[in-house]
């Protein structure tokens, strides 16, 4: 599925509810939008009483409506990424449990404005016992990747957790009006996904909400139009971007492709949001990069999702020319997260397992937080064929990262679950990440 993916004129959230289509059910929820900076809607108060719109008839503050509004500051080039193994989902026995875990990861990524989620295999050379019969022998022996590619769709939630998590995260990140176009059919992975909470990110816009940027999906022109063009490739493409009528872009885009649109004017057009079909077709709009809303205007525009065959592939296949300039590995054997923050007092002695740096740098370009699965991040390092060739084992796994931290020193439970660690890690680094703005 192709996906070509910024200052808003109308920043007020609408009190009117909207419906988002899911494969199995429709959720009808109010809108809440998160950003690096959250501001409350307020109305100038009179000396005598508090704003009427913020209070119910009883005089109590009305918190029934969401008031967190996205406030972009300026364009940003830096990014925040997280990496985790899909194996943490494999331990669950019911599809609803698997969906819930995936939903928690998606919510964390949305709330903390994560730009990229990487799902890696923490046991790349280990074929699950239930799939051993598919391996073959001798010349007919198959790799793990080959075996997983041959699985039936209904086996993925149970035997290919990386693909399952990738599928769910990609689905939840996609705006609701595009899901029926980009996720056609009833894939077993998406069974029950309609029960998950919405992410409600800035690019999950309502039909009557205007921004200069918007997500859309290309669709094929009617058959009669193709006949008129003599079967030649059209010079324009119709895009469903959530309006009542489609918009046109002056280039050919394959049907079913997701595309980020940029309108010529940041101001809402005359007649908005009640545009006629002709007015909609006359809007000046062009496809742009998926990163343009962030880089040009500072909008948080959701997260990309990619899979990696191993932990080392997380680094090798980074979408950035210079890779990640700051990586943080998480383990109960690391140093306290608070101790690596800029300005924090230095530890009395540098631990042998602190990682490459003593402190987080004052600035970063691409920050990566890496979380382990059920058996920990040390196992992922030791199981990686490339890292093991470099002499990395469980005992020195910290050498694979710039920093090696403990998210909850003195934890009361024996273990911190992966889905908990993601929230803890993003919350613990939130102030530091925000300082980049």
CSV table of C-alpha atoms in Angstrom, one decimal:
chain,number,residue,atom,x,y,z
A,1,UNK,CA,0.0,0.0,0.0
A,2,UNK,CA,1.6,3.2,-1.1
A,3,UNK,CA,1.6,6.1,1.3
A,4,UNK,CA,2.8,9.6,0.3
A,5,UNK,CA,2.0,11.5,3.2
A,6,UNK,CA,0.8,21.9,8.7
A,7,UNK,CA,-0.8,26.2,10.9
A,8,UNK,CA,-4.4,26.0,11.3
A,9,UNK,CA,-7.1,28.6,10.6
A,10,UNK,CA,-9.7,27.2,12.9
A,11,UNK,CA,-8.3,25.8,16.1
A,12,UNK,CA,-11.5,25.2,17.9
A,13,UNK,CA,-12.7,21.6,18.4
A,14,UNK,CA,-16.3,21.1,17.5
A,15,UNK,CA,-18.8,20.0,20.1
A,16,UNK,CA,-20.7,18.1,17.5
A,17,UNK,CA,-20.0,14.3,17.6
A,18,UNK,CA,-18.8,12.4,14.7
A,19,UNK,CA,-18.9,8.7,13.7
A,20,UNK,CA,-15.8,6.8,12.7
A,21,UNK,CA,-16.4,3.7,10.6
A,22,UNK,CA,-14.7,0.5,11.7
A,23,UNK,CA,-14.9,-2.9,10.2
A,24,UNK,CA,-17.2,-4.4,12.9
A,25,UNK,CA,-18.8,-1.5,14.6
A,26,UNK,CA,-19.0,2.3,14.8
A,27,UNK,CA,-17.6,4.3,17.7
A,28,UNK,CA,-19.3,7.6,18.5
A,29,UNK,CA,-16.9,9.6,20.6
A,30,UNK,CA,-16.0,13.2,21.3
A,31,UNK,CA,-12.8,14.6,19.9
A,32,UNK,CA,-9.6,15.1,22.0
A,33,UNK,CA,-6.4,16.1,20.2
A,34,UNK,CA,-3.0,15.8,21.8
A,35,UNK,CA,0.2,17.7,21.0
A,36,UNK,CA,3.5,18.6,22.5
A,37,UNK,CA,1.8,21.6,23.9
A,38,UNK,CA,-1.7,21.4,25.3
A,39,UNK,CA,-3.8,24.4,26.0
A,40,UNK,CA,-7.2,24.8,27.6
A,41,UNK,CA,-10.1,26.6,25.9
A,42,UNK,CA,-11.0,29.5,28.0
A,43,UNK,CA,-13.4,32.4,27.8
A,44,UNK,CA,-12.6,35.8,29.5
A,45,UNK,CA,-14.2,35.6,32.9
A,46,UNK,CA,-16.4,38.4,34.2
A,47,UNK,CA,-15.5,39.7,37.7
A,48,UNK,CA,-18.8,38.3,39.1
A,49,UNK,CA,-18.8,34.7,37.9
A,50,UNK,CA,-16.9,32.1,35.9
A,51,UNK,CA,-17.6,31.6,32.2
A,52,UNK,CA,-21.0,30.2,31.6
A,53,UNK,CA,-19.9,27.8,28.9
A,54,UNK,CA,-17.5,26.1,31.2
A,55,UNK,CA,-20.0,25.5,33.9
A,56,UNK,CA,-23.1,23.5,34.3
A,57,UNK,CA,-26.3,24.7,35.9
A,58,UNK,CA,-25.1,23.5,39.3
A,59,UNK,CA,-22.2,25.9,39.0
A,60,UNK,CA,-19.6,23.1,38.8
A,61,UNK,CA,-16.8,23.1,36.1
A,62,UNK,CA,-18.1,21.3,33.0
A,63,UNK,CA,-15.4,18.7,32.1
A,64,UNK,CA,-17.7,16.6,29.9
A,65,UNK,CA,-16.3,18.1,26.7
A,66,UNK,CA,-12.7,17.7,25.6
A,67,UNK,CA,-10.6,20.9,25.8
A,68,UNK,CA,-7.1,19.8,24.8
A,69,UNK,CA,-6.3,21.4,21.4
A,70,UNK,CA,-3.3,20.9,19.2
A,71,UNK,CA,-1.1,24.0,19.1
A,72,UNK,CA,1.8,23.8,16.6
A,73,UNK,CA,4.7,26.0,17.3
A,74,UNK,CA,7.0,25.9,14.3
A,75,UNK,CA,8.2,23.3,11.8
A,76,UNK,CA,10.5,20.6,13.3
A,77,UNK,CA,13.0,18.3,11.8
A,78,UNK,CA,13.8,16.1,14.8
A,79,UNK,CA,11.8,12.9,15.4
A,80,UNK,CA,10.9,10.5,18.2
A,81,UNK,CA,10.9,6.8,17.5
A,82,UNK,CA,10.2,3.7,19.6
A,83,UNK,CA,11.1,0.1,18.9
A,84,UNK,CA,9.7,-3.0,20.5
A,85,UNK,CA,9.3,-6.7,19.7
A,86,UNK,CA,5.9,-8.1,18.7
A,87,UNK,CA,6.7,-11.2,20.8
A,88,UNK,CA,5.1,-9.6,23.9
A,89,UNK,CA,1.7,-10.2,22.3
A,90,UNK,CA,2.4,-13.9,21.7
A,91,UNK,CA,1.8,-14.9,25.3
A,92,UNK,CA,-1.9,-13.9,25.2
A,93,UNK,CA,-4.4,-16.5,24.3
A,94,UNK,CA,-7.4,-14.5,23.2
A,95,UNK,CA,-7.7,-12.1,20.2
A,96,UNK,CA,-9.3,-9.4,22.4
A,97,UNK,CA,-6.3,-9.5,24.7
A,98,UNK,CA,-4.0,-9.1,21.7
A,99,UNK,CA,-6.0,-6.2,20.4
A,100,UNK,CA,-6.0,-4.5,23.8
A,101,UNK,CA,-2.2,-4.7,24.0
A,102,UNK,CA,-1.8,-3.3,20.5
A,103,UNK,CA,-4.2,-0.5,21.4
A,104,UNK,CA,-2.2,0.5,24.4
A,105,UNK,CA,0.9,0.8,22.3
A,106,UNK,CA,-1.0,2.9,19.7
A,107,UNK,CA,-2.5,5.2,22.4
A,108,UNK,CA,1.0,5.7,23.9
A,109,UNK,CA,2.4,6.6,20.5
A,110,UNK,CA,-0.4,9.1,19.9
A,111,UNK,CA,-0.4,10.7,23.3
A,112,UNK,CA,3.3,11.3,23.3
A,113,UNK,CA,3.6,12.3,19.6
A,114,UNK,CA,5.8,9.4,18.5
A,115,UNK,CA,6.8,9.8,14.9
A,116,UNK,CA,7.9,6.2,14.2
A,117,UNK,CA,7.1,2.8,15.6
A,118,UNK,CA,9.4,-0.1,14.7
A,119,UNK,CA,8.4,-3.7,15.5
A,120,UNK,CA,11.4,-6.0,15.6
A,121,UNK,CA,11.9,-9.8,15.9
A,122,UNK,CA,13.8,-10.5,19.1
A,123,UNK,CA,14.5,-14.1,18.2
A,124,UNK,CA,15.3,-13.9,14.4
A,125,UNK,CA,16.8,-17.4,14.1
A,126,UNK,CA,14.2,-19.2,16.3
A,127,UNK,CA,11.3,-20.9,14.6
A,128,UNK,CA,8.3,-21.3,16.9
A,129,UNK,CA,7.8,-24.9,17.8
A,130,UNK,CA,4.3,-25.0,16.4
A,131,UNK,CA,5.8,-24.1,13.0
A,132,UNK,CA,8.7,-26.5,13.0
A,133,UNK,CA,6.9,-28.9,10.7
A,134,UNK,CA,7.0,-26.2,7.9
A,135,UNK,CA,10.8,-25.8,8.1
A,136,UNK,CA,11.8,-28.7,5.8
A,137,UNK,CA,15.3,-30.2,5.6
A,138,UNK,CA,18.4,-30.0,3.4
A,139,UNK,CA,17.8,-28.2,0.1
A,140,UNK,CA,14.2,-27.7,1.0
A,141,UNK,CA,14.9,-26.0,4.3
A,142,UNK,CA,13.1,-22.7,4.7
A,143,UNK,CA,14.1,-19.6,6.6
A,144,UNK,CA,11.9,-18.1,9.3
A,145,UNK,CA,10.9,-15.3,7.0
A,146,UNK,CA,9.7,-17.8,4.3
A,147,UNK,CA,7.7,-19.8,6.8
A,148,UNK,CA,6.0,-16.7,8.2
A,149,UNK,CA,5.2,-15.5,4.6
A,150,UNK,CA,3.3,-18.8,3.9
A,151,UNK,CA,1.0,-18.5,6.9
A,152,UNK,CA,-2.7,-18.2,6.3
A,153,UNK,CA,-4.2,-14.9,7.4
A,154,UNK,CA,-6.1,-16.4,10.3
A,155,UNK,CA,-2.8,-17.8,11.7
A,156,UNK,CA,-1.1,-14.4,12.0
A,157,UNK,CA,-2.5,-13.3,15.4
A,158,UNK,CA,-1.1,-16.6,16.9
A,159,UNK,CA,2.0,-17.4,14.9
A,160,UNK,CA,3.2,-14.1,13.5
A,161,UNK,CA,2.9,-11.5,16.3
A,162,UNK,CA,5.1,-9.0,14.6
A,163,UNK,CA,2.9,-8.8,11.5
A,164,UNK,CA,-0.3,-8.8,13.7
A,165,UNK,CA,1.0,-5.8,15.7
A,166,UNK,CA,2.1,-4.0,12.5
A,167,UNK,CA,-1.3,-4.5,11.0
A,168,UNK,CA,-3.2,-3.2,14.0
A,169,UNK,CA,-1.0,-0.2,14.6
A,170,UNK,CA,-1.2,0.8,10.9
A,171,UNK,CA,-5.0,0.5,11.0
A,172,UNK,CA,-5.4,2.6,14.1
A,173,UNK,CA,-3.1,5.3,12.8
A,174,UNK,CA,-5.1,5.6,9.6
A,175,UNK,CA,-7.9,8.3,9.7
A,176,UNK,CA,-11.3,6.7,10.0
A,177,UNK,CA,-12.6,7.9,6.6
A,178,UNK,CA,-9.8,6.1,4.8
A,179,UNK,CA,-10.0,2.7,6.5
A,180,UNK,CA,-12.7,1.2,4.3
A,181,UNK,CA,-10.6,2.1,1.2
A,182,UNK,CA,-7.2,1.1,2.5
A,183,UNK,CA,-8.2,-1.9,4.6
A,184,UNK,CA,-10.8,-3.7,2.4
A,185,UNK,CA,-12.4,-6.9,3.4
A,186,UNK,CA,-12.6,-8.5,6.8
A,187,UNK,CA,-9.0,-9.6,7.7
A,188,UNK,CA,-8.8,-11.8,10.8
A,189,UNK,CA,-6.3,-9.5,12.4
A,190,UNK,CA,-8.9,-6.8,12.5
A,191,UNK,CA,-11.5,-8.8,14.3
A,192,UNK,CA,-12.8,-6.8,17.3
A,193,UNK,CA,-10.6,-3.8,16.5
A,194,UNK,CA,-13.7,-1.5,16.6
A,195,UNK,CA,-13.7,-1.9,20.3
A,196,UNK,CA,-10.4,-0.2,20.7
A,197,UNK,CA,-10.2,3.5,21.7
A,198,UNK,CA,-9.7,6.0,18.9
A,199,UNK,CA,-6.3,7.8,18.7
A,200,UNK,CA,-7.9,11.1,17.6
A,201,UNK,CA,-4.7,12.6,16.3
A,202,UNK,CA,-4.5,15.9,14.5
A,203,UNK,CA,-4.8,14.3,11.0
A,204,UNK,CA,-7.9,12.4,12.1
A,205,UNK,CA,-10.1,15.3,11.1
A,206,UNK,CA,-13.8,15.8,10.9
A,207,UNK,CA,-15.7,16.6,7.7
A,208,UNK,CA,-16.2,20.2,8.8
A,209,UNK,CA,-12.7,20.8,10.1
A,210,UNK,CA,-10.3,22.8,8.0
A,211,UNK,CA,-6.5,22.5,7.9
A,212,UNK,CA,-4.1,23.2,5.1
A,213,UNK,CA,-3.0,19.6,5.2
A,214,UNK,CA,-5.2,16.5,5.0
A,215,UNK,CA,-4.9,12.7,4.5
A,216,UNK,CA,-6.6,11.1,1.5
A,217,UNK,CA,-6.8,8.0,-0.6
A,218,UNK,CA,-6.8,7.9,-4.4
A,219,UNK,CA,-9.5,6.0,-6.2
A,220,UNK,CA,-10.0,5.0,-9.8
A,221,UNK,CA,-12.1,7.3,-12.0
A,222,UNK,CA,-15.5,6.1,-13.3
A,223,UNK,CA,-15.3,3.7,-16.2
A,224,UNK,CA,-16.9,6.3,-18.6
A,225,UNK,CA,-14.1,8.8,-17.9
A,226,UNK,CA,-11.5,6.2,-18.7
A,227,UNK,CA,-13.2,5.4,-22.0
A,228,UNK,CA,-13.2,9.1,-22.9
A,229,UNK,CA,-9.5,9.3,-22.3
A,230,UNK,CA,-9.0,6.4,-24.7
A,231,UNK,CA,-7.6,4.2,-21.9
A,232,UNK,CA,-4.6,6.5,-21.4
A,233,UNK,CA,-3.3,7.2,-17.9
A,234,UNK,CA,-5.3,10.1,-16.4
A,235,UNK,CA,-3.4,13.4,-15.8
A,236,UNK,CA,-5.4,14.0,-12.6
A,237,UNK,CA,-6.5,11.8,-9.7
A,238,UNK,CA,-9.6,11.9,-7.6
A,239,UNK,CA,-8.8,11.9,-3.8
A,240,UNK,CA,-11.2,11.0,-1.0
A,241,UNK,CA,-10.0,13.2,1.9
A,242,UNK,CA,-13.1,13.2,4.0
A,243,UNK,CA,-15.0,15.9,2.2
A,244,UNK,CA,-18.5,15.3,0.9
A,245,UNK,CA,-17.0,15.3,-2.6
A,246,UNK,CA,-13.6,14.2,-3.8
A,247,UNK,CA,-10.8,16.7,-4.6
A,248,UNK,CA,-8.6,16.5,-7.7
A,249,UNK,CA,-4.8,16.5,-7.8
A,250,UNK,CA,-2.9,17.3,-11.1
A,251,UNK,CA,-1.0,14.0,-11.4
A,252,UNK,CA,-1.6,10.3,-11.7
A,253,UNK,CA,-1.6,8.3,-8.4
A,254,UNK,CA,-2.4,4.6,-8.2
A,255,UNK,CA,-5.9,3.8,-6.9
A,256,UNK,CA,-5.9,2.7,-3.3
A,257,UNK,CA,-2.8,4.7,-2.4
A,258,UNK,CA,-2.7,6.9,0.7
A,259,UNK,CA,-1.6,10.5,0.1
A,260,UNK,CA,-0.9,13.5,2.1
A,261,UNK,CA,-2.5,16.6,0.6
A,262,UNK,CA,-1.5,20.3,0.9
A,263,UNK,CA,-4.1,22.9,-0.1
A,264,UNK,CA,-2.9,26.2,-1.6
A,265,UNK,CA,-4.6,28.3,1.0
A,266,UNK,CA,-4.3,27.9,4.8
A,267,UNK,CA,-7.6,29.9,5.1
A,268,UNK,CA,-10.9,27.9,4.8
A,269,UNK,CA,-12.5,28.5,1.4
A,270,UNK,CA,-15.6,30.5,1.0
A,271,UNK,CA,-18.7,28.5,1.8
A,272,UNK,CA,-16.8,26.1,4.0
A,273,UNK,CA,-17.8,23.5,5.2
A,274,UNK,CA,-20.8,23.4,2.8
A,275,UNK,CA,-18.9,23.2,-0.5
A,276,UNK,CA,-20.7,22.1,-3.6
A,277,UNK,CA,-19.2,19.5,-5.9
A,278,UNK,CA,-18.0,22.2,-8.3
A,279,UNK,CA,-16.4,24.3,-5.4
A,280,UNK,CA,-14.6,21.2,-4.1
A,281,UNK,CA,-13.3,20.3,-7.6
A,282,UNK,CA,-11.9,23.9,-7.9
A,283,UNK,CA,-9.8,23.7,-4.7
A,284,UNK,CA,-6.1,24.1,-5.4
A,285,UNK,CA,-4.4,21.1,-3.9
A,286,UNK,CA,-1.4,18.9,-4.5
A,287,UNK,CA,0.2,15.8,-3.0
A,288,UNK,CA,3.1,16.4,-0.6
A,289,UNK,CA,5.5,14.4,1.6
A,290,UNK,CA,4.0,12.6,4.6
A,291,UNK,CA,6.5,14.5,6.8
A,292,UNK,CA,5.5,18.0,5.4
A,293,UNK,CA,2.9,18.8,8.0
A,294,UNK,CA,5.6,18.2,10.7
A,295,UNK,CA,8.6,19.7,9.0
A,296,UNK,CA,6.8,22.8,7.5
A,297,UNK,CA,4.3,23.7,10.2
A,298,UNK,CA,5.1,21.6,13.3
A,299,UNK,CA,2.0,19.5,13.3
A,300,UNK,CA,2.1,16.1,14.9
A,301,UNK,CA,0.9,14.0,12.0
A,302,UNK,CA,0.7,10.5,13.3
A,303,UNK,CA,3.3,7.7,13.2
A,304,UNK,CA,4.8,5.5,10.5
A,305,UNK,CA,5.1,1.8,11.3
A,306,UNK,CA,7.8,-0.5,10.0
A,307,UNK,CA,9.0,-4.0,10.7
A,308,UNK,CA,12.6,-5.1,11.3
A,309,UNK,CA,13.8,-8.7,11.1
A,310,UNK,CA,16.1,-8.2,14.0
A,311,UNK,CA,17.3,-5.6,16.5
A,312,UNK,CA,20.3,-4.7,14.3
A,313,UNK,CA,17.9,-4.1,11.4
A,314,UNK,CA,16.2,-1.4,13.4
A,315,UNK,CA,19.4,0.6,13.0
A,316,UNK,CA,20.4,-0.6,9.6
A,317,UNK,CA,17.1,0.2,8.0
A,318,UNK,CA,16.5,3.6,9.6
A,319,UNK,CA,14.7,6.0,7.3
A,320,UNK,CA,17.1,8.8,8.2
A,321,UNK,CA,20.4,9.4,6.3
A,322,UNK,CA,22.5,9.5,9.4
A,323,UNK,CA,20.4,7.0,11.4
A,324,UNK,CA,19.5,7.6,15.1
A,325,UNK,CA,21.9,9.9,16.8
A,326,UNK,CA,20.7,9.0,20.3
A,327,UNK,CA,19.5,5.5,21.3
A,328,UNK,CA,18.2,4.5,24.7
A,329,UNK,CA,17.9,0.8,25.8
A,330,UNK,CA,15.7,-0.1,28.7
A,331,UNK,CA,16.5,-2.7,31.4
A,332,UNK,CA,16.1,-3.2,35.1
A,333,UNK,CA,19.9,-3.4,35.1
A,334,UNK,CA,20.4,0.1,33.7
A,335,UNK,CA,20.9,3.4,35.6
A,336,UNK,CA,17.9,5.4,36.8
A,337,UNK,CA,16.3,7.3,33.9
A,338,UNK,CA,16.4,10.5,36.0
A,339,UNK,CA,20.2,10.3,36.2
A,340,UNK,CA,20.8,10.7,32.5
A,341,UNK,CA,18.8,13.9,32.1
A,342,UNK,CA,20.7,17.0,31.2
A,343,UNK,CA,21.6,18.9,34.4
A,344,UNK,CA,21.1,15.9,36.6
A,345,UNK,CA,23.8,15.2,39.2
A,346,UNK,CA,26.4,12.7,38.0
A,347,UNK,CA,26.5,9.3,39.5
A,348,UNK,CA,29.3,8.8,42.1
A,349,UNK,CA,30.8,6.2,39.7
A,350,UNK,CA,30.1,5.5,36.1
A,351,UNK,CA,28.3,2.2,35.9
A,352,UNK,CA,29.7,-0.5,33.6
A,353,UNK,CA,26.2,-0.7,32.1
A,354,UNK,CA,25.3,2.9,31.5
A,355,UNK,CA,25.9,2.8,27.7
A,356,UNK,CA,28.0,5.0,25.5
A,357,UNK,CA,26.9,8.4,27.0
A,358,UNK,CA,26.7,9.5,30.6
A,359,UNK,CA,23.9,12.0,29.9
A,360,UNK,CA,21.4,12.7,27.2
A,361,UNK,CA,22.7,15.3,24.7
A,362,UNK,CA,21.3,18.8,24.9
A,363,UNK,CA,20.0,18.4,21.3
A,364,UNK,CA,19.2,15.4,19.1
A,365,UNK,CA,18.0,14.9,15.6
A,366,UNK,CA,16.5,11.4,15.8
A,367,UNK,CA,15.9,9.9,19.3
A,368,UNK,CA,15.1,6.1,19.6
A,369,UNK,CA,13.8,4.4,22.7
A,370,UNK,CA,14.1,0.6,22.6
A,371,UNK,CA,12.0,-1.8,24.7
A,372,UNK,CA,12.4,-5.5,25.3
A,373,UNK,CA,9.9,-8.3,25.3
A,374,UNK,CA,9.0,-10.9,27.9
A,375,UNK,CA,12.6,-12.1,28.3
A,376,UNK,CA,14.1,-8.6,28.2
A,377,UNK,CA,16.2,-6.5,25.8
A,378,UNK,CA,19.3,-8.5,26.7
A,379,UNK,CA,17.9,-11.6,25.0
A,380,UNK,CA,17.2,-9.6,21.8
A,381,UNK,CA,20.8,-8.4,21.7
A,382,UNK,CA,22.2,-11.9,22.3
A,383,UNK,CA,19.9,-13.4,19.7
A,384,UNK,CA,20.8,-11.0,17.0
A,385,UNK,CA,23.2,-12.6,14.5
A,386,UNK,CA,25.0,-9.4,13.6
A,387,UNK,CA,25.4,-8.1,17.2
A,388,UNK,CA,26.5,-11.5,18.4
A,389,UNK,CA,29.3,-11.5,15.8
A,390,UNK,CA,30.5,-8.2,17.3
A,391,UNK,CA,30.8,-9.9,20.6
A,392,UNK,CA,27.6,-8.6,22.2
A,393,UNK,CA,26.0,-10.9,24.8
A,394,UNK,CA,23.5,-10.6,27.5
A,395,UNK,CA,26.2,-9.4,29.9
A,396,UNK,CA,27.3,-6.5,27.7
A,397,UNK,CA,24.0,-5.8,25.9
A,398,UNK,CA,24.2,-2.1,27.0
A,399,UNK,CA,27.0,-1.6,24.4
A,400,UNK,CA,24.3,-1.8,21.7
A,401,UNK,CA,22.9,1.6,22.9
A,402,UNK,CA,24.1,5.1,23.8
A,403,UNK,CA,22.3,4.9,27.1
A,404,UNK,CA,21.0,2.0,29.2
A,405,UNK,CA,18.3,2.9,31.7
A,406,UNK,CA,16.1,1.6,34.4
A,407,UNK,CA,12.6,3.1,34.1
A,408,UNK,CA,11.4,2.2,37.6
A,409,UNK,CA,14.2,1.7,40.1
A,410,UNK,CA,13.0,-0.2,43.1
A,411,UNK,CA,9.9,-1.6,41.3
A,412,UNK,CA,7.4,-3.4,43.5
A,413,UNK,CA,6.5,-6.0,40.9
A,414,UNK,CA,9.0,-8.5,39.6
A,415,UNK,CA,8.5,-7.4,36.1
A,416,UNK,CA,7.6,-4.3,34.1
A,417,UNK,CA,5.4,-5.4,31.2
A,418,UNK,CA,6.4,-4.1,27.7
A,419,UNK,CA,3.2,-2.1,27.2
A,420,UNK,CA,3.8,-0.5,30.7
A,421,UNK,CA,7.5,0.2,29.8
A,422,UNK,CA,6.5,2.0,26.7
A,423,UNK,CA,4.2,4.4,28.6
A,424,UNK,CA,6.8,4.8,31.4
A,425,UNK,CA,9.7,5.5,29.0
A,426,UNK,CA,7.8,8.0,26.9
A,427,UNK,CA,6.5,9.8,30.1
A,428,UNK,CA,9.9,9.8,31.6
A,429,UNK,CA,11.5,11.4,28.6
A,430,UNK,CA,8.6,13.8,27.9
A,431,UNK,CA,10.1,16.9,29.4
A,432,UNK,CA,13.4,16.3,27.7
A,433,UNK,CA,11.7,15.7,24.3
A,434,UNK,CA,9.6,18.8,24.7
A,435,UNK,CA,12.7,20.9,25.3
A,436,UNK,CA,13.6,20.4,21.6
A,437,UNK,CA,10.7,22.6,20.7
